[in-house]
Amino acid sequence: MRLIDMHIHSDNSPDGIHSPMYICEHAVRNGLRGIAITDHCEVDKFFSQKYNSSIFHSYFECAKARSAFEGQLLVLIGIEIGQPFYDIELSEKILGTKNYDYILASVHTPKGWTQDIKEIEYDKIDVYKFMEDYFLELAEIAKWDQCDALAHITCPMRRIQGKYGIDFDYKKVSDAADYLLTTMIENRKALEINTSGLRQDIGRTMPDENLIERYFQLGGELITVGSDAHSAYDVGAGIEQAIKIIKKYGKNQLTFYVNREEMHIEV
């Protein structure tokens, strides 16, 4: 299969383990055609956690890896920009300093919260109101022309369903979910199928088939697949399972970006 992993973190992310060069070695070994290294940049913590330094090193180490693996592996230089609307002026300044291939936007600390989504005690809150607000926040980011895709749009489910075992019914937030998906489609933002959940307690992709199917029903066509690997050993993990999901709905095309230009590959 012609596999491309569009969401990988190197040791230039606070929670990453391996260098871009080592990641590329494993990607080639695992038979991938291309990868995007999308190191974290949390806008709300940009100065306190010195992301200005880490994204600088990420960019140039990825450029070196791209040169070293030319002809063997397509190495795309990306970034995962978290909470971009915390300071939109700063976000656009950050992205304007480098020629990124791919910009992935995400929300790890939702608006109105001081905690990361992995730290929230979901058994003590209204999870339906929380997810409704989360989807609406992502929908506003989907209107932003500075990103190409939204990362793991159901990321809180790692804890809601995984850690806390809450039986979440998407029908109760269908209006907000549809608004998010429709906004993504109208603004040509790709839906990421994030496979990291397959390696965690949740045991499914993010989003799972409920929202993937709905995205297609609403006319969506842009799909990226990312392992969200924080270790070279997880690069490419779950990509084949994600492809099986889209093929189940009659789709056989993945999206990737070079110089922020939308491109497609049949699988």
Short mmCIF file of C-alpha atoms in Angstrom, two decimals:
data_model
loop_
_atom_site.label_atom_id
_atom_site.label_comp_id
_atom_site.label_asym_id
_atom_site.label_seq_id
_atom_site.Cartn_x
_atom_site.Cartn_y
_atom_site.Cartn_z
CA MET A 1 0.00 0.00 0.00
CA ARG A 2 1.13 3.58 -0.65
CA LEU A 3 1.29 4.77 2.94
CA ILE A 4 1.83 8.33 4.14
CA ASP A 5 1.81 9.33 7.81
CA MET A 6 0.83 12.98 8.27
CA HIS A 7 1.19 13.40 12.04
CA ILE A 8 4.49 12.59 13.77
CA HIS A 9 6.37 14.21 16.66
CA SER A 10 10.13 14.25 17.04
CA ASP A 11 12.24 15.00 20.11
CA ASN A 12 11.67 18.66 19.33
CA SER A 13 8.23 18.23 20.89
CA PRO A 14 8.17 18.18 24.72
CA ASP A 15 6.75 14.64 24.68
CA GLY A 16 8.68 13.33 21.66
CA ILE A 17 11.49 10.80 21.93
CA HIS A 18 13.47 10.41 18.69
CA SER A 19 15.20 12.69 16.22
CA PRO A 20 13.80 13.45 12.75
CA MET A 21 16.65 11.45 11.19
CA TYR A 22 15.89 8.36 13.28
CA ILE A 23 12.18 8.73 12.53
CA CYS A 24 12.94 8.76 8.81
CA GLU A 25 15.04 5.61 9.12
CA HIS A 26 12.11 3.78 10.67
CA ALA A 27 9.66 5.18 8.14
CA VAL A 28 11.77 3.77 5.30
CA ARG A 29 12.13 0.47 7.14
CA ASN A 30 8.35 0.29 7.57
CA GLY A 31 7.75 0.87 3.88
CA LEU A 32 6.17 4.31 4.07
CA ARG A 33 6.19 6.52 1.03
CA GLY A 34 6.05 9.79 2.96
CA ILE A 35 5.79 11.38 6.40
CA ALA A 36 5.03 14.79 7.88
CA ILE A 37 6.83 15.74 11.07
CA THR A 38 4.43 18.04 12.90
CA ASP A 39 6.08 19.07 16.14
CA HIS A 40 4.01 20.78 18.80
CA CYS A 41 3.70 24.53 19.19
CA GLU A 42 1.26 25.45 21.96
CA VAL A 43 0.47 29.13 21.48
CA ASP A 44 -0.74 29.67 25.06
CA LYS A 45 2.58 28.32 26.35
CA PHE A 46 4.77 29.69 23.55
CA PHE A 47 7.02 31.80 25.76
CA SER A 48 6.80 29.91 29.06
CA GLN A 49 7.82 26.60 27.46
CA LYS A 50 10.23 28.14 24.91
CA TYR A 51 8.49 26.86 21.79
CA ASN A 52 10.34 29.52 19.80
CA SER A 53 13.49 27.43 20.27
CA SER A 54 11.95 23.98 19.76
CA ILE A 55 10.15 24.83 16.51
CA PHE A 56 13.34 26.47 15.18
CA HIS A 57 15.29 23.25 15.76
CA SER A 58 12.44 21.12 14.43
CA TYR A 59 12.30 22.99 11.15
CA PHE A 60 16.00 22.78 10.39
CA GLU A 61 16.44 19.20 11.56
CA CYS A 62 13.53 18.17 9.34
CA ALA A 63 15.09 20.03 6.42
CA LYS A 64 18.32 18.08 6.96
CA ALA A 65 16.41 14.81 7.10
CA ARG A 66 14.55 15.67 3.91
CA SER A 67 17.84 16.22 2.12
CA ALA A 68 19.36 13.01 3.52
CA PHE A 69 16.40 10.84 2.50
CA GLU A 70 15.70 12.41 -0.88
CA GLY A 71 14.66 9.67 -3.30
CA GLN A 72 13.81 7.26 -0.48
CA LEU A 73 11.12 9.09 1.47
CA LEU A 74 9.01 12.21 1.03
CA VAL A 75 9.73 14.23 4.18
CA LEU A 76 7.24 17.03 4.74
CA ILE A 77 7.97 19.80 7.22
CA GLY A 78 4.92 20.49 9.32
CA ILE A 79 3.78 21.93 12.61
CA GLU A 80 0.92 21.21 14.99
CA ILE A 81 -0.19 24.57 16.28
CA GLY A 82 -2.27 24.26 19.43
CA GLN A 83 -4.78 26.87 20.62
CA PRO A 84 -4.02 29.21 17.68
CA PHE A 85 -6.84 31.57 18.65
CA TYR A 86 -5.37 32.14 22.10
CA ASP A 87 -3.29 34.81 20.33
CA ILE A 88 -4.09 34.93 16.63
CA GLU A 89 -1.50 37.62 15.90
CA LEU A 90 1.24 35.54 17.51
CA SER A 91 0.03 32.39 15.72
CA GLU A 92 0.24 34.03 12.31
CA LYS A 93 3.65 35.48 13.14
CA ILE A 94 4.91 32.01 14.14
CA LEU A 95 3.66 30.42 10.94
CA GLY A 96 4.96 33.24 8.78
CA THR A 97 8.57 32.72 9.82
CA LYS A 98 9.00 29.37 8.02
CA ASN A 99 7.89 27.77 4.75
CA TYR A 100 5.89 24.88 6.14
CA ASP A 101 4.52 22.14 3.92
CA TYR A 102 1.65 21.34 6.25
CA ILE A 103 -0.06 23.14 9.12
CA LEU A 104 -2.12 21.06 11.50
CA ALA A 105 -4.28 22.92 14.04
CA SER A 106 -5.46 21.47 17.33
CA VAL A 107 -6.97 22.28 20.71
CA HIS A 108 -5.42 20.74 23.81
CA THR A 109 -6.53 23.40 26.30
CA PRO A 110 -10.09 24.39 25.40
CA LYS A 111 -11.33 27.95 25.66
CA GLY A 112 -12.37 28.76 29.22
CA TRP A 113 -10.25 25.98 30.73
CA THR A 114 -6.82 26.12 32.33
CA GLN A 115 -6.32 22.35 32.12
CA ASP A 116 -5.13 20.26 29.24
CA ILE A 117 -7.84 17.88 28.00
CA LYS A 118 -5.90 14.95 29.44
CA GLU A 119 -6.10 16.48 32.94
CA ILE A 120 -9.86 17.17 33.10
CA GLU A 121 -11.96 15.00 35.42
CA TYR A 122 -14.69 14.06 32.97
CA ASP A 123 -16.76 12.19 35.50
CA LYS A 124 -17.38 15.52 37.28
CA ILE A 125 -18.57 17.58 34.31
CA ASP A 126 -21.30 17.53 31.66
CA VAL A 127 -19.38 15.77 28.89
CA TYR A 128 -22.02 16.59 26.28
CA LYS A 129 -21.81 20.32 26.93
CA PHE A 130 -18.03 20.02 26.96
CA MET A 131 -17.87 18.25 23.58
CA GLU A 132 -20.42 20.60 22.06
CA ASP A 133 -18.25 23.58 23.04
CA TYR A 134 -15.13 21.74 21.86
CA PHE A 135 -16.62 21.12 18.40
CA LEU A 136 -17.74 24.74 18.11
CA GLU A 137 -14.26 25.98 19.03
CA LEU A 138 -12.73 23.74 16.37
CA ALA A 139 -15.28 24.99 13.83
CA GLU A 140 -14.05 28.56 14.30
CA ILE A 141 -10.47 27.41 13.69
CA ALA A 142 -11.64 25.61 10.55
CA LYS A 143 -12.50 29.01 9.07
CA TRP A 144 -8.89 30.15 9.49
CA ASP A 145 -6.89 30.14 6.26
CA GLN A 146 -3.61 29.48 8.07
CA CYS A 147 -4.21 25.77 8.64
CA ASP A 148 -4.73 22.79 6.33
CA ALA A 149 -6.31 20.23 8.65
CA LEU A 150 -7.63 19.77 12.17
CA ALA A 151 -5.95 17.20 14.39
CA HIS A 152 -7.81 14.49 16.33
CA ILE A 153 -11.14 16.32 16.50
CA THR A 154 -12.41 13.92 19.18
CA CYS A 155 -9.22 13.95 21.25
CA PRO A 156 -11.06 14.25 24.61
CA MET A 157 -12.52 10.79 23.90
CA ARG A 158 -9.15 9.33 24.87
CA ARG A 159 -10.20 10.12 28.44
CA ILE A 160 -14.01 10.29 28.23
CA GLN A 161 -14.36 6.83 26.69
CA GLY A 162 -10.89 5.45 27.33
CA LYS A 163 -9.95 6.33 30.91
CA TYR A 164 -13.42 7.07 32.34
CA GLY A 165 -15.38 4.48 30.34
CA ILE A 166 -18.26 6.87 29.65
CA ASP A 167 -20.65 5.55 26.99
CA PHE A 168 -20.80 8.66 24.82
CA ASP A 169 -23.75 9.10 22.43
CA TYR A 170 -22.76 11.33 19.49
CA LYS A 171 -26.41 11.86 18.61
CA LYS A 172 -26.67 14.20 21.60
CA VAL A 173 -24.14 16.58 20.03
CA SER A 174 -25.09 16.00 16.39
CA ASP A 175 -25.82 19.67 15.63
CA ALA A 176 -22.42 20.84 16.84
CA ALA A 177 -20.66 17.91 15.15
CA ASP A 178 -22.43 18.60 11.85
CA TYR A 179 -21.56 22.28 12.11
CA LEU A 180 -17.89 21.42 12.60
CA LEU A 181 -17.79 18.95 9.72
CA THR A 182 -19.71 21.24 7.37
CA THR A 183 -17.43 24.16 8.24
CA MET A 184 -14.39 22.01 7.50
CA ILE A 185 -15.83 20.97 4.16
CA GLU A 186 -16.77 24.51 3.15
CA ASN A 187 -13.27 25.77 4.03
CA ARG A 188 -11.44 22.75 2.55
CA LYS A 189 -9.91 21.63 5.79
CA ALA A 190 -8.94 17.98 5.79
CA LEU A 191 -10.38 15.59 8.35
CA GLU A 192 -7.54 13.78 10.09
CA ILE A 193 -8.06 10.15 10.99
CA ASN A 194 -5.76 9.94 13.98
CA THR A 195 -4.75 6.36 14.71
CA SER A 196 -3.15 6.89 18.12
CA GLY A 197 -6.38 5.79 19.80
CA LEU A 198 -5.83 2.30 18.40
CA ARG A 199 -2.76 2.08 20.65
CA GLN A 200 -4.58 3.41 23.73
CA ASP A 201 -7.46 2.43 26.01
CA ILE A 202 -10.06 3.95 23.69
CA GLY A 203 -9.21 1.29 21.07
CA ARG A 204 -10.47 3.25 18.05
CA THR A 205 -9.46 6.03 15.71
CA MET A 206 -10.16 9.70 16.42
CA PRO A 207 -12.68 10.44 15.15
CA ASP A 208 -14.22 6.99 15.06
CA GLU A 209 -16.45 5.72 12.29
CA ASN A 210 -19.49 7.64 13.55
CA LEU A 211 -18.03 10.98 12.46
CA ILE A 212 -15.99 9.66 9.54
CA GLU A 213 -19.14 8.27 7.95
CA ARG A 214 -21.01 11.51 8.68
CA TYR A 215 -18.20 13.55 7.10
CA PHE A 216 -18.59 11.56 3.89
CA GLN A 217 -22.40 11.85 4.02
CA LEU A 218 -22.07 15.63 4.19
CA GLY A 219 -19.85 15.64 1.11
CA GLY A 220 -16.39 15.64 2.68
CA GLU A 221 -13.54 14.35 0.55
CA LEU A 222 -10.25 15.46 2.14
CA ILE A 223 -8.78 12.82 4.46
CA THR A 224 -5.36 12.78 6.06
CA VAL A 225 -4.14 9.90 8.22
CA GLY A 226 -1.70 10.34 11.08
CA SER A 227 -0.25 7.98 13.67
CA ASP A 228 0.43 10.85 16.10
CA ALA A 229 3.62 8.94 16.86
CA HIS A 230 5.86 10.33 19.59
CA SER A 231 8.38 7.54 19.01
CA ALA A 232 10.01 6.29 15.82
CA TYR A 233 8.68 2.83 16.64
CA ASP A 234 5.07 4.01 16.20
CA VAL A 235 5.56 5.72 12.85
CA GLY A 236 2.97 4.39 10.42
CA ALA A 237 1.07 2.53 13.14
CA GLY A 238 -2.61 2.11 12.34
CA ILE A 239 -2.40 3.67 8.87
CA GLU A 240 -3.55 0.50 7.14
CA GLN A 241 -6.53 0.20 9.52
CA ALA A 242 -7.55 3.78 8.74
CA ILE A 243 -7.36 3.08 5.03
CA LYS A 244 -9.63 0.07 5.50
CA ILE A 245 -12.16 2.36 7.16
CA ILE A 246 -12.30 4.84 4.30
CA LYS A 247 -12.47 2.04 1.75
CA LYS A 248 -15.48 0.71 3.61
CA TYR A 249 -17.25 3.89 2.49
CA GLY A 250 -16.06 3.66 -1.09
CA LYS A 251 -13.11 6.05 -0.75
CA ASN A 252 -9.57 5.32 -1.89
CA GLN A 253 -7.78 8.66 -1.76
CA LEU A 254 -5.69 10.35 0.92
CA THR A 255 -4.68 14.00 1.05
CA PHE A 256 -1.24 15.39 1.76
CA TYR A 257 0.35 18.83 1.39
CA VAL A 258 3.56 20.09 -0.19
CA ASN A 259 4.28 23.81 0.26
CA ARG A 260 0.72 23.95 1.57
CA GLU A 261 -0.61 22.82 -1.80
CA GLU A 262 -3.27 20.12 -1.58
CA MET A 263 -2.26 16.84 -3.22
CA HIS A 264 -3.76 13.37 -3.32
CA ILE A 265 -2.59 9.77 -3.37
CA GLU A 266 -4.65 6.69 -4.19
CA VAL A 267 -4.44 3.80 -1.76
#
